[in-house]
Amino acid sequence: MSSDFVIVLTAIFVSTASALLGSFLVLRRMALMADAISHAVLPGIVLAFWVSGGERATAPALLGAAAAGLLTVTLVEWLTRTGRIKNDAAIGLVFPALFSLGVLAVSLYFRNVHLDLDAVLYGEIAYAPFNTLEAFGLNLGPESLWIMGGLTLVNLLFVLLFYKELKLSTFDAGLAAALGFLPAVLHYALMSLVSLTAVGAFQSVGAILIVAFLIIPPATAYLLTQRLPVMIALAVLVGAVSSVLGYVLAILLDASIAGMMATVAGLLFGLAWLFSPVGGVLTARNRRERQRREFAARLLLAHLAHHDRPVPAREVLEEFGWSPAFLAQAQQWAQREGLLAGDPNGLRLTARGAALAGERP
């Protein structure tokens, strides 16, 4: 198994595991919570490292991260329920405090061990092929593939098994509670999996890229469709494309792999934001302009229908206060639709245009 393949496959596992959960975070308007959890799990990791006697162990780290993630969610919701602090402010208070606590613990008690703050923040996915997993004296291959592959499978099973409940509690938590679906339990289960996914990706891609994969691909998919299954599939696809294309560009440009993957994901979001047929800025603008021209053309038809002679363009401009350029656009649309006839004496309706305007020719 080549190093390139391991790096790309690790990134695809991270992006897939993140997209499966991030889609629901984006729909629940909890994208900032993903950022909060990905940073706030650090004290949980440090505590697990201390409990395990300074030994590097994946299971305690995952459990510590899940506990820290649940603590983050609980504190945020407790502060929000007081009514004195809004949700975004509560998140902004909790996760810097917990992350700072983890940073202090690392700098004070574990400064001479492998817990490195730069690795936590930025990661180094290029080292993924060299960090192998051994069991019973056997080399089972890169540890990142086993961890992220397992988390991807767990997240996929969670979404598949509880898809109906997740969908209902996301769009109507009140109805979900009335039907006995326990939306609070689903909420904490979702946050726990986000915590596990974040810490599982720490040593490979770091906190920054895991936040990018949790938010950007689902947000991009959200702009491209209004159907939840399609959104989840598109989010997974955007994450995979960002992983592959980001790695290729990083190699060609000799740049940071994780940074380039996040950059590509951001560029894909920008393209969707501009050109999406559902909610793209330029698409919406063109649609409004097209509707504006069509409305102007129909207004012109109604005006011409009240005249039994060709109407000079100057008279139309004075009547509606249009610019010559806008009149030309409305005229071109009407002529293309076969509603206006070419007449050197002015503007005149065709038989189809007169019928559309509600008048007989």
mmCIF file of C-alpha atoms in Angstrom:
data_model
loop_
_atom_site.group_PDB
_atom_site.id
_atom_site.type_symbol
_atom_site.label_atom_id
_atom_site.label_comp_id
_atom_site.label_asym_id
_atom_site.label_seq_id
_atom_site.Cartn_x
_atom_site.Cartn_y
_atom_site.Cartn_z
ATOM 1 C CA MET A 1 0.000 0.000 0.000
ATOM 2 C CA SER A 2 1.638 3.231 -1.169
ATOM 3 C CA SER A 3 2.011 6.288 1.035
ATOM 4 C CA ASP A 4 0.009 8.429 -1.393
ATOM 5 C CA PHE A 5 -2.894 6.003 -1.267
ATOM 6 C CA VAL A 6 -2.847 5.900 2.553
ATOM 7 C CA ILE A 7 -2.845 9.699 2.812
ATOM 8 C CA VAL A 8 -5.694 10.161 0.350
ATOM 9 C CA LEU A 9 -7.746 7.309 1.802
ATOM 10 C CA THR A 10 -7.277 8.691 5.320
ATOM 11 C CA ALA A 11 -8.484 12.096 4.176
ATOM 12 C CA ILE A 12 -11.492 10.537 2.435
ATOM 13 C CA PHE A 13 -12.394 8.621 5.602
ATOM 14 C CA VAL A 14 -12.126 11.825 7.643
ATOM 15 C CA SER A 15 -14.216 13.831 5.183
ATOM 16 C CA THR A 16 -16.844 11.082 4.888
ATOM 17 C CA ALA A 17 -17.178 10.581 8.634
ATOM 18 C CA SER A 18 -17.442 14.346 9.049
ATOM 19 C CA ALA A 19 -19.938 14.885 6.225
ATOM 20 C CA LEU A 20 -22.337 12.251 7.582
ATOM 21 C CA LEU A 21 -22.641 14.130 10.879
ATOM 22 C CA GLY A 22 -21.960 17.638 9.632
ATOM 23 C CA SER A 23 -25.017 17.575 7.385
ATOM 24 C CA PHE A 24 -27.258 17.425 10.460
ATOM 25 C CA LEU A 25 -25.193 20.051 12.267
ATOM 26 C CA VAL A 26 -25.626 22.481 9.379
ATOM 27 C CA LEU A 27 -29.368 21.821 9.143
ATOM 28 C CA ARG A 28 -29.724 22.292 12.906
ATOM 29 C CA ARG A 29 -27.785 25.575 12.665
ATOM 30 C CA MET A 30 -25.133 24.158 14.967
ATOM 31 C CA ALA A 31 -22.096 24.527 12.713
ATOM 32 C CA LEU A 32 -20.272 26.574 15.335
ATOM 33 C CA MET A 33 -20.815 23.731 17.803
ATOM 34 C CA ALA A 34 -18.616 21.537 15.584
ATOM 35 C CA ASP A 35 -15.812 24.070 15.948
ATOM 36 C CA ALA A 36 -16.408 24.230 19.677
ATOM 37 C CA ILE A 37 -16.330 20.466 20.180
ATOM 38 C CA SER A 38 -13.268 19.954 17.980
ATOM 39 C CA HIS A 39 -11.298 22.327 20.221
ATOM 40 C CA ALA A 40 -12.928 21.564 23.564
ATOM 41 C CA VAL A 41 -12.029 17.855 23.394
ATOM 42 C CA LEU A 42 -8.399 18.718 24.143
ATOM 43 C CA PRO A 43 -8.792 18.626 27.958
ATOM 44 C CA GLY A 44 -10.530 15.263 27.581
ATOM 45 C CA ILE A 45 -7.561 13.936 25.631
ATOM 46 C CA VAL A 46 -5.122 15.295 28.206
ATOM 47 C CA LEU A 47 -7.131 13.772 31.050
ATOM 48 C CA ALA A 48 -7.211 10.404 29.282
ATOM 49 C CA PHE A 49 -3.446 10.614 28.754
ATOM 50 C CA TRP A 50 -2.963 11.291 32.451
ATOM 51 C CA VAL A 51 -5.335 8.508 33.551
ATOM 52 C CA SER A 52 -3.576 5.993 31.305
ATOM 53 C CA GLY A 53 -0.290 6.776 33.043
ATOM 54 C CA GLY A 54 1.250 8.744 30.208
ATOM 55 C CA GLU A 55 0.808 5.892 27.747
ATOM 56 C CA ARG A 56 -0.370 6.587 24.242
ATOM 57 C CA ALA A 57 -3.689 4.760 23.963
ATOM 58 C CA THR A 58 -6.442 5.409 21.456
ATOM 59 C CA ALA A 59 -9.425 4.067 23.418
ATOM 60 C CA PRO A 60 -8.936 6.302 26.506
ATOM 61 C CA ALA A 61 -8.415 9.304 24.233
ATOM 62 C CA LEU A 62 -11.674 8.609 22.411
ATOM 63 C CA LEU A 63 -13.555 8.210 25.681
ATOM 64 C CA GLY A 64 -12.021 11.365 27.102
ATOM 65 C CA ALA A 65 -12.913 13.278 23.941
ATOM 66 C CA ALA A 66 -16.509 12.054 24.061
ATOM 67 C CA ALA A 67 -16.793 13.125 27.698
ATOM 68 C CA ALA A 68 -15.349 16.555 26.909
ATOM 69 C CA GLY A 69 -17.716 16.938 23.954
ATOM 70 C CA LEU A 70 -20.725 16.100 26.113
ATOM 71 C CA LEU A 71 -19.482 18.526 28.755
ATOM 72 C CA THR A 72 -19.246 21.228 26.109
ATOM 73 C CA VAL A 73 -22.774 20.629 24.860
ATOM 74 C CA THR A 74 -24.155 20.476 28.397
ATOM 75 C CA LEU A 75 -22.499 23.717 29.463
ATOM 76 C CA VAL A 76 -23.615 25.518 26.314
ATOM 77 C CA GLU A 77 -27.208 24.406 26.724
ATOM 78 C CA TRP A 78 -27.188 25.235 30.435
ATOM 79 C CA LEU A 79 -25.952 28.765 29.751
ATOM 80 C CA THR A 80 -28.500 29.167 26.947
ATOM 81 C CA ARG A 81 -31.384 27.997 29.130
ATOM 82 C CA THR A 82 -30.615 30.689 31.704
ATOM 83 C CA GLY A 83 -32.038 33.159 29.189
ATOM 84 C CA ARG A 84 -29.283 35.682 29.813
ATOM 85 C CA ILE A 85 -26.881 34.458 27.144
ATOM 86 C CA LYS A 86 -27.686 33.499 23.563
ATOM 87 C CA ASN A 87 -26.499 30.241 22.053
ATOM 88 C CA ASP A 88 -23.676 31.699 19.974
ATOM 89 C CA ALA A 89 -22.337 33.664 22.945
ATOM 90 C CA ALA A 90 -22.514 30.553 25.134
ATOM 91 C CA ILE A 91 -20.465 28.603 22.600
ATOM 92 C CA GLY A 92 -17.971 31.456 22.440
ATOM 93 C CA LEU A 93 -17.594 31.301 26.220
ATOM 94 C CA VAL A 94 -17.362 27.543 26.726
ATOM 95 C CA PHE A 95 -15.038 26.237 24.052
ATOM 96 C CA PRO A 96 -12.210 28.804 24.485
ATOM 97 C CA ALA A 97 -12.288 28.118 28.227
ATOM 98 C CA LEU A 98 -12.061 24.342 27.799
ATOM 99 C CA PHE A 99 -9.487 24.558 25.020
ATOM 100 C CA SER A 100 -7.364 26.940 27.110
ATOM 101 C CA LEU A 101 -7.614 24.520 30.018
ATOM 102 C CA GLY A 102 -6.274 21.761 27.799
ATOM 103 C CA VAL A 103 -3.454 23.978 26.509
ATOM 104 C CA LEU A 104 -2.435 24.885 30.048
ATOM 105 C CA ALA A 105 -2.437 21.241 31.094
ATOM 106 C CA VAL A 106 -0.221 20.284 28.167
ATOM 107 C CA SER A 107 2.212 23.139 28.732
ATOM 108 C CA LEU A 108 2.440 22.584 32.493
ATOM 109 C CA TYR A 109 2.435 18.821 32.908
ATOM 110 C CA PHE A 110 3.178 17.216 29.556
ATOM 111 C CA ARG A 111 5.662 19.559 27.919
ATOM 112 C CA ASN A 112 8.217 16.786 27.411
ATOM 113 C CA VAL A 113 5.918 14.229 25.838
ATOM 114 C CA HIS A 114 4.439 13.771 22.404
ATOM 115 C CA LEU A 115 1.293 15.866 23.052
ATOM 116 C CA ASP A 116 2.149 18.690 20.675
ATOM 117 C CA LEU A 117 -0.155 21.684 20.281
ATOM 118 C CA ASP A 118 0.803 22.256 16.648
ATOM 119 C CA ALA A 119 -0.097 18.653 15.879
ATOM 120 C CA VAL A 120 -3.429 19.075 17.612
ATOM 121 C CA LEU A 121 -4.254 22.206 15.625
ATOM 122 C CA TYR A 122 -2.764 21.465 12.231
ATOM 123 C CA GLY A 123 -1.963 17.768 12.217
ATOM 124 C CA GLU A 124 0.319 16.217 9.644
ATOM 125 C CA ILE A 125 -1.462 13.788 7.391
ATOM 126 C CA ALA A 126 1.791 13.065 5.553
ATOM 127 C CA TYR A 127 2.880 10.970 8.566
ATOM 128 C CA ALA A 128 -0.244 8.789 8.448
ATOM 129 C CA PRO A 129 1.462 5.921 6.533
ATOM 130 C CA PHE A 130 4.220 5.625 9.156
ATOM 131 C CA ASN A 131 2.017 5.412 12.266
ATOM 132 C CA THR A 132 1.062 1.762 12.163
ATOM 133 C CA LEU A 133 -1.166 -0.363 14.367
ATOM 134 C CA GLU A 134 0.244 -3.538 15.891
ATOM 135 C CA ALA A 135 -1.712 -6.309 17.589
ATOM 136 C CA PHE A 136 -0.590 -9.792 18.663
ATOM 137 C CA GLY A 137 2.790 -9.103 17.137
ATOM 138 C CA LEU A 138 1.293 -8.339 13.738
ATOM 139 C CA ASN A 139 1.568 -5.101 11.787
ATOM 140 C CA LEU A 140 -1.999 -4.328 10.749
ATOM 141 C CA GLY A 141 -1.148 -1.252 8.667
ATOM 142 C CA PRO A 142 -1.661 2.483 9.173
ATOM 143 C CA GLU A 143 -3.510 3.231 12.399
ATOM 144 C CA SER A 144 -5.310 6.208 10.868
ATOM 145 C CA LEU A 145 -7.078 3.945 8.379
ATOM 146 C CA TRP A 146 -8.334 1.652 11.116
ATOM 147 C CA ILE A 147 -9.486 4.500 13.368
ATOM 148 C CA MET A 148 -11.100 6.695 10.731
ATOM 149 C CA GLY A 149 -12.435 3.713 8.783
ATOM 150 C CA GLY A 150 -14.074 2.427 11.961
ATOM 151 C CA LEU A 151 -15.503 5.862 12.818
ATOM 152 C CA THR A 152 -16.812 6.237 9.280
ATOM 153 C CA LEU A 153 -18.590 2.897 9.602
ATOM 154 C CA VAL A 154 -20.014 3.834 13.023
ATOM 155 C CA ASN A 155 -21.267 7.196 11.750
ATOM 156 C CA LEU A 156 -22.786 5.577 8.671
ATOM 157 C CA LEU A 157 -24.605 2.972 10.757
ATOM 158 C CA PHE A 158 -25.852 5.691 13.113
ATOM 159 C CA VAL A 159 -27.285 7.723 10.235
ATOM 160 C CA LEU A 160 -28.822 4.673 8.549
ATOM 161 C CA LEU A 161 -30.358 3.221 11.706
ATOM 162 C CA PHE A 162 -31.703 6.502 13.057
ATOM 163 C CA TYR A 163 -32.267 8.376 9.804
ATOM 164 C CA LYS A 164 -36.004 8.823 10.350
ATOM 165 C CA GLU A 165 -35.517 9.986 13.924
ATOM 166 C CA LEU A 166 -32.643 12.315 13.011
ATOM 167 C CA LYS A 167 -34.606 13.825 10.147
ATOM 168 C CA LEU A 168 -37.716 14.449 12.226
ATOM 169 C CA SER A 169 -35.864 15.829 15.248
ATOM 170 C CA THR A 170 -33.804 18.085 12.970
ATOM 171 C CA PHE A 171 -36.772 19.720 11.272
ATOM 172 C CA ASP A 172 -39.395 19.467 14.047
ATOM 173 C CA ALA A 173 -38.046 18.560 17.479
ATOM 174 C CA GLY A 174 -41.455 19.165 19.075
ATOM 175 C CA LEU A 175 -43.169 16.623 16.851
ATOM 176 C CA ALA A 176 -40.311 14.153 17.408
ATOM 177 C CA ALA A 177 -40.768 14.466 21.168
ATOM 178 C CA ALA A 178 -44.544 14.045 20.836
ATOM 179 C CA LEU A 179 -44.009 10.838 18.865
ATOM 180 C CA GLY A 180 -41.629 9.508 21.503
ATOM 181 C CA PHE A 181 -38.404 9.734 19.492
ATOM 182 C CA LEU A 182 -36.395 11.299 22.368
ATOM 183 C CA PRO A 183 -34.726 14.139 20.423
ATOM 184 C CA ALA A 184 -32.524 15.041 23.409
ATOM 185 C CA VAL A 185 -30.986 11.547 23.413
ATOM 186 C CA LEU A 186 -30.380 11.764 19.659
ATOM 187 C CA HIS A 187 -28.850 15.192 20.122
ATOM 188 C CA TYR A 188 -26.343 13.995 22.706
ATOM 189 C CA ALA A 189 -25.585 10.878 20.666
ATOM 190 C CA LEU A 190 -24.871 13.060 17.641
ATOM 191 C CA MET A 191 -22.595 15.338 19.681
ATOM 192 C CA SER A 192 -20.771 12.324 21.128
ATOM 193 C CA LEU A 193 -20.043 11.007 17.646
ATOM 194 C CA VAL A 194 -18.838 14.451 16.583
ATOM 195 C CA SER A 195 -16.438 14.375 19.549
ATOM 196 C CA LEU A 196 -15.193 10.897 18.670
ATOM 197 C CA THR A 197 -14.726 11.841 15.030
ATOM 198 C CA ALA A 198 -12.832 14.984 15.980
ATOM 199 C CA VAL A 199 -10.348 13.242 18.270
ATOM 200 C CA GLY A 200 -9.969 10.338 15.868
ATOM 201 C CA ALA A 201 -8.843 12.762 13.179
ATOM 202 C CA PHE A 202 -6.599 14.855 15.437
ATOM 203 C CA GLN A 203 -3.340 13.000 14.921
ATOM 204 C CA SER A 204 -3.895 12.799 11.161
ATOM 205 C CA VAL A 205 -5.402 16.095 10.052
ATOM 206 C CA GLY A 206 -5.637 18.309 13.148
ATOM 207 C CA ALA A 207 -8.505 20.366 14.526
ATOM 208 C CA ILE A 208 -8.613 22.912 11.714
ATOM 209 C CA LEU A 209 -9.180 20.446 8.894
ATOM 210 C CA ILE A 210 -11.713 18.428 10.870
ATOM 211 C CA VAL A 211 -13.716 21.628 11.396
ATOM 212 C CA ALA A 212 -13.456 22.358 7.682
ATOM 213 C CA PHE A 213 -14.687 18.877 6.765
ATOM 214 C CA LEU A 214 -17.512 19.023 9.314
ATOM 215 C CA ILE A 215 -18.877 22.292 7.969
ATOM 216 C CA ILE A 216 -17.781 23.134 4.410
ATOM 217 C CA PRO A 217 -18.904 20.016 2.446
ATOM 218 C CA PRO A 218 -22.359 19.927 4.113
ATOM 219 C CA ALA A 219 -22.743 23.686 3.630
ATOM 220 C CA THR A 220 -21.788 23.268 -0.030
ATOM 221 C CA ALA A 221 -24.293 20.440 -0.471
ATOM 222 C CA TYR A 222 -26.959 22.547 1.257
ATOM 223 C CA LEU A 223 -26.624 25.090 -1.550
ATOM 224 C CA LEU A 224 -27.035 22.428 -4.232
ATOM 225 C CA THR A 225 -30.169 20.570 -3.164
ATOM 226 C CA GLN A 226 -33.230 20.695 -0.953
ATOM 227 C CA ARG A 227 -33.446 16.935 -0.327
ATOM 228 C CA LEU A 228 -31.713 15.501 2.738
ATOM 229 C CA PRO A 229 -30.499 12.188 1.219
ATOM 230 C CA VAL A 230 -29.053 14.016 -1.768
ATOM 231 C CA MET A 231 -27.473 16.593 0.523
ATOM 232 C CA ILE A 232 -25.690 13.909 2.551
ATOM 233 C CA ALA A 233 -24.459 12.172 -0.610
ATOM 234 C CA LEU A 234 -23.236 15.452 -2.113
ATOM 235 C CA ALA A 235 -21.482 16.374 1.136
ATOM 236 C CA VAL A 236 -19.599 13.062 1.049
ATOM 237 C CA LEU A 237 -18.723 13.638 -2.614
ATOM 238 C CA VAL A 238 -17.493 17.202 -2.010
ATOM 239 C CA GLY A 239 -15.331 15.977 0.864
ATOM 240 C CA ALA A 240 -13.824 13.207 -1.256
ATOM 241 C CA VAL A 241 -13.109 15.557 -4.167
ATOM 242 C CA SER A 242 -11.514 18.056 -1.763
ATOM 243 C CA SER A 243 -9.316 15.294 -0.360
ATOM 244 C CA VAL A 244 -8.088 13.984 -3.702
ATOM 245 C CA LEU A 245 -7.727 17.310 -5.494
ATOM 246 C CA GLY A 246 -6.242 18.974 -2.412
ATOM 247 C CA TYR A 247 -3.556 16.299 -2.148
ATOM 248 C CA VAL A 248 -2.671 16.529 -5.831
ATOM 249 C CA LEU A 249 -2.369 20.319 -5.693
ATOM 250 C CA ALA A 250 -0.365 20.159 -2.460
ATOM 251 C CA ILE A 251 2.158 17.849 -4.107
ATOM 252 C CA LEU A 252 2.367 20.006 -7.238
ATOM 253 C CA LEU A 253 2.731 23.268 -5.300
ATOM 254 C CA ASP A 254 4.790 21.815 -2.421
ATOM 255 C CA ALA A 255 2.236 23.155 0.066
ATOM 256 C CA SER A 256 0.551 21.974 3.246
ATOM 257 C CA ILE A 257 -1.632 18.976 2.480
ATOM 258 C CA ALA A 258 -4.265 19.701 5.114
ATOM 259 C CA GLY A 259 -4.271 23.393 4.213
ATOM 260 C CA MET A 260 -4.725 22.665 0.518
ATOM 261 C CA MET A 261 -7.577 20.231 1.195
ATOM 262 C CA ALA A 262 -9.385 22.874 3.240
ATOM 263 C CA THR A 263 -8.685 25.454 0.526
ATOM 264 C CA VAL A 264 -10.134 23.244 -2.194
ATOM 265 C CA ALA A 265 -13.208 22.628 -0.051
ATOM 266 C CA GLY A 266 -13.580 26.383 0.352
ATOM 267 C CA LEU A 267 -13.244 26.917 -3.392
ATOM 268 C CA LEU A 268 -15.919 24.303 -4.084
ATOM 269 C CA PHE A 269 -18.196 26.107 -1.633
ATOM 270 C CA GLY A 270 -17.493 29.367 -3.433
ATOM 271 C CA LEU A 271 -18.456 27.834 -6.778
ATOM 272 C CA ALA A 272 -21.670 26.454 -5.306
ATOM 273 C CA TRP A 273 -22.421 29.799 -3.681
ATOM 274 C CA LEU A 274 -22.083 31.527 -7.029
ATOM 275 C CA PHE A 275 -23.488 29.033 -9.525
ATOM 276 C CA SER A 276 -25.786 26.652 -7.642
ATOM 277 C CA PRO A 277 -29.077 26.174 -9.526
ATOM 278 C CA VAL A 278 -30.874 26.134 -6.158
ATOM 279 C CA GLY A 279 -29.397 29.025 -4.220
ATOM 280 C CA GLY A 280 -26.450 30.395 -6.184
ATOM 281 C CA VAL A 281 -25.948 34.149 -6.058
ATOM 282 C CA LEU A 282 -25.381 34.580 -9.790
ATOM 283 C CA THR A 283 -28.125 32.091 -10.623
ATOM 284 C CA ALA A 284 -30.611 33.977 -8.450
ATOM 285 C CA ARG A 285 -29.497 37.265 -9.935
ATOM 286 C CA ASN A 286 -29.933 36.007 -13.487
ATOM 287 C CA ARG A 287 -33.324 34.594 -12.570
ATOM 288 C CA ARG A 288 -34.442 37.938 -11.140
ATOM 289 C CA GLU A 289 -33.199 39.774 -14.215
ATOM 290 C CA ARG A 290 -35.011 37.326 -16.467
ATOM 291 C CA GLN A 291 -38.229 37.735 -14.484
ATOM 292 C CA ARG A 292 -37.803 41.499 -14.562
ATOM 293 C CA ARG A 293 -37.447 41.508 -18.352
ATOM 294 C CA GLU A 294 -40.397 39.160 -18.741
ATOM 295 C CA PHE A 295 -42.580 41.352 -16.522
ATOM 296 C CA ALA A 296 -41.529 44.435 -18.464
ATOM 297 C CA ALA A 297 -42.327 42.700 -21.751
ATOM 298 C CA ARG A 298 -45.791 41.720 -20.544
ATOM 299 C CA LEU A 299 -46.365 45.275 -19.336
ATOM 300 C CA LEU A 300 -45.328 46.470 -22.775
ATOM 301 C CA LEU A 301 -47.759 44.062 -24.408
ATOM 302 C CA ALA A 302 -50.605 45.359 -22.255
ATOM 303 C CA HIS A 303 -49.728 48.919 -23.234
ATOM 304 C CA LEU A 304 -49.562 48.150 -26.943
ATOM 305 C CA ALA A 305 -52.878 46.274 -26.800
ATOM 306 C CA HIS A 306 -54.650 49.568 -26.116
ATOM 307 C CA HIS A 307 -53.423 51.074 -29.379
ATOM 308 C CA ASP A 308 -54.594 50.213 -32.869
ATOM 309 C CA ARG A 309 -51.430 51.581 -34.421
ATOM 310 C CA PRO A 310 -47.688 50.981 -34.054
ATOM 311 C CA VAL A 311 -46.391 52.808 -30.986
ATOM 312 C CA PRO A 312 -43.087 54.692 -31.281
ATOM 313 C CA ALA A 313 -40.371 53.647 -28.859
ATOM 314 C CA ARG A 314 -40.092 57.237 -27.624
ATOM 315 C CA GLU A 315 -43.687 57.132 -26.422
ATOM 316 C CA VAL A 316 -43.080 53.910 -24.492
ATOM 317 C CA LEU A 317 -40.002 55.396 -22.845
ATOM 318 C CA GLU A 318 -41.963 58.435 -21.735
ATOM 319 C CA GLU A 319 -44.857 56.323 -20.499
ATOM 320 C CA PHE A 320 -42.845 53.960 -18.280
ATOM 321 C CA GLY A 321 -39.672 55.933 -17.612
ATOM 322 C CA TRP A 322 -37.492 53.134 -18.890
ATOM 323 C CA SER A 323 -34.029 53.502 -20.291
ATOM 324 C CA PRO A 324 -33.541 52.715 -24.003
ATOM 325 C CA ALA A 325 -31.340 49.747 -23.041
ATOM 326 C CA PHE A 326 -34.006 48.232 -20.782
ATOM 327 C CA LEU A 327 -36.687 48.747 -23.425
ATOM 328 C CA ALA A 328 -34.442 46.995 -25.930
ATOM 329 C CA GLN A 329 -34.101 44.018 -23.556
ATOM 330 C CA ALA A 330 -37.868 43.768 -23.064
ATOM 331 C CA GLN A 331 -38.413 44.135 -26.811
ATOM 332 C CA GLN A 332 -35.877 41.422 -27.617
ATOM 333 C CA TRP A 333 -37.554 39.010 -25.177
ATOM 334 C CA ALA A 334 -41.004 39.711 -26.682
ATOM 335 C CA GLN A 335 -39.731 39.322 -30.255
ATOM 336 C CA ARG A 336 -37.948 36.086 -29.373
ATOM 337 C CA GLU A 337 -41.247 34.765 -28.004
ATOM 338 C CA GLY A 338 -43.035 35.854 -31.175
ATOM 339 C CA LEU A 339 -45.118 38.510 -29.400
ATOM 340 C CA LEU A 340 -43.848 41.628 -31.209
ATOM 341 C CA ALA A 341 -43.674 42.212 -34.962
ATOM 342 C CA GLY A 342 -40.914 44.098 -36.695
ATOM 343 C CA ASP A 343 -42.428 47.407 -37.853
ATOM 344 C CA PRO A 344 -40.402 50.445 -38.981
ATOM 345 C CA ASN A 345 -43.138 52.750 -37.689
ATOM 346 C CA GLY A 346 -42.902 51.509 -34.061
ATOM 347 C CA LEU A 347 -43.826 48.640 -31.800
ATOM 348 C CA ARG A 348 -46.725 46.429 -32.858
ATOM 349 C CA LEU A 349 -48.214 43.221 -31.486
ATOM 350 C CA THR A 350 -48.346 39.982 -33.416
ATOM 351 C CA ALA A 351 -51.517 37.904 -33.364
ATOM 352 C CA ARG A 352 -50.011 35.771 -30.606
ATOM 353 C CA GLY A 353 -48.997 38.858 -28.637
ATOM 354 C CA ALA A 354 -52.482 40.353 -28.950
ATOM 355 C CA ALA A 355 -54.049 37.091 -27.796
ATOM 356 C CA LEU A 356 -51.707 36.954 -24.815
ATOM 357 C CA ALA A 357 -52.518 40.553 -23.943
ATOM 358 C CA GLY A 358 -56.229 39.700 -23.969
ATOM 359 C CA GLU A 359 -57.050 41.630 -27.139
ATOM 360 C CA ARG A 360 -57.934 40.576 -30.677
ATOM 361 C CA PRO A 361 -55.635 41.715 -33.516
#
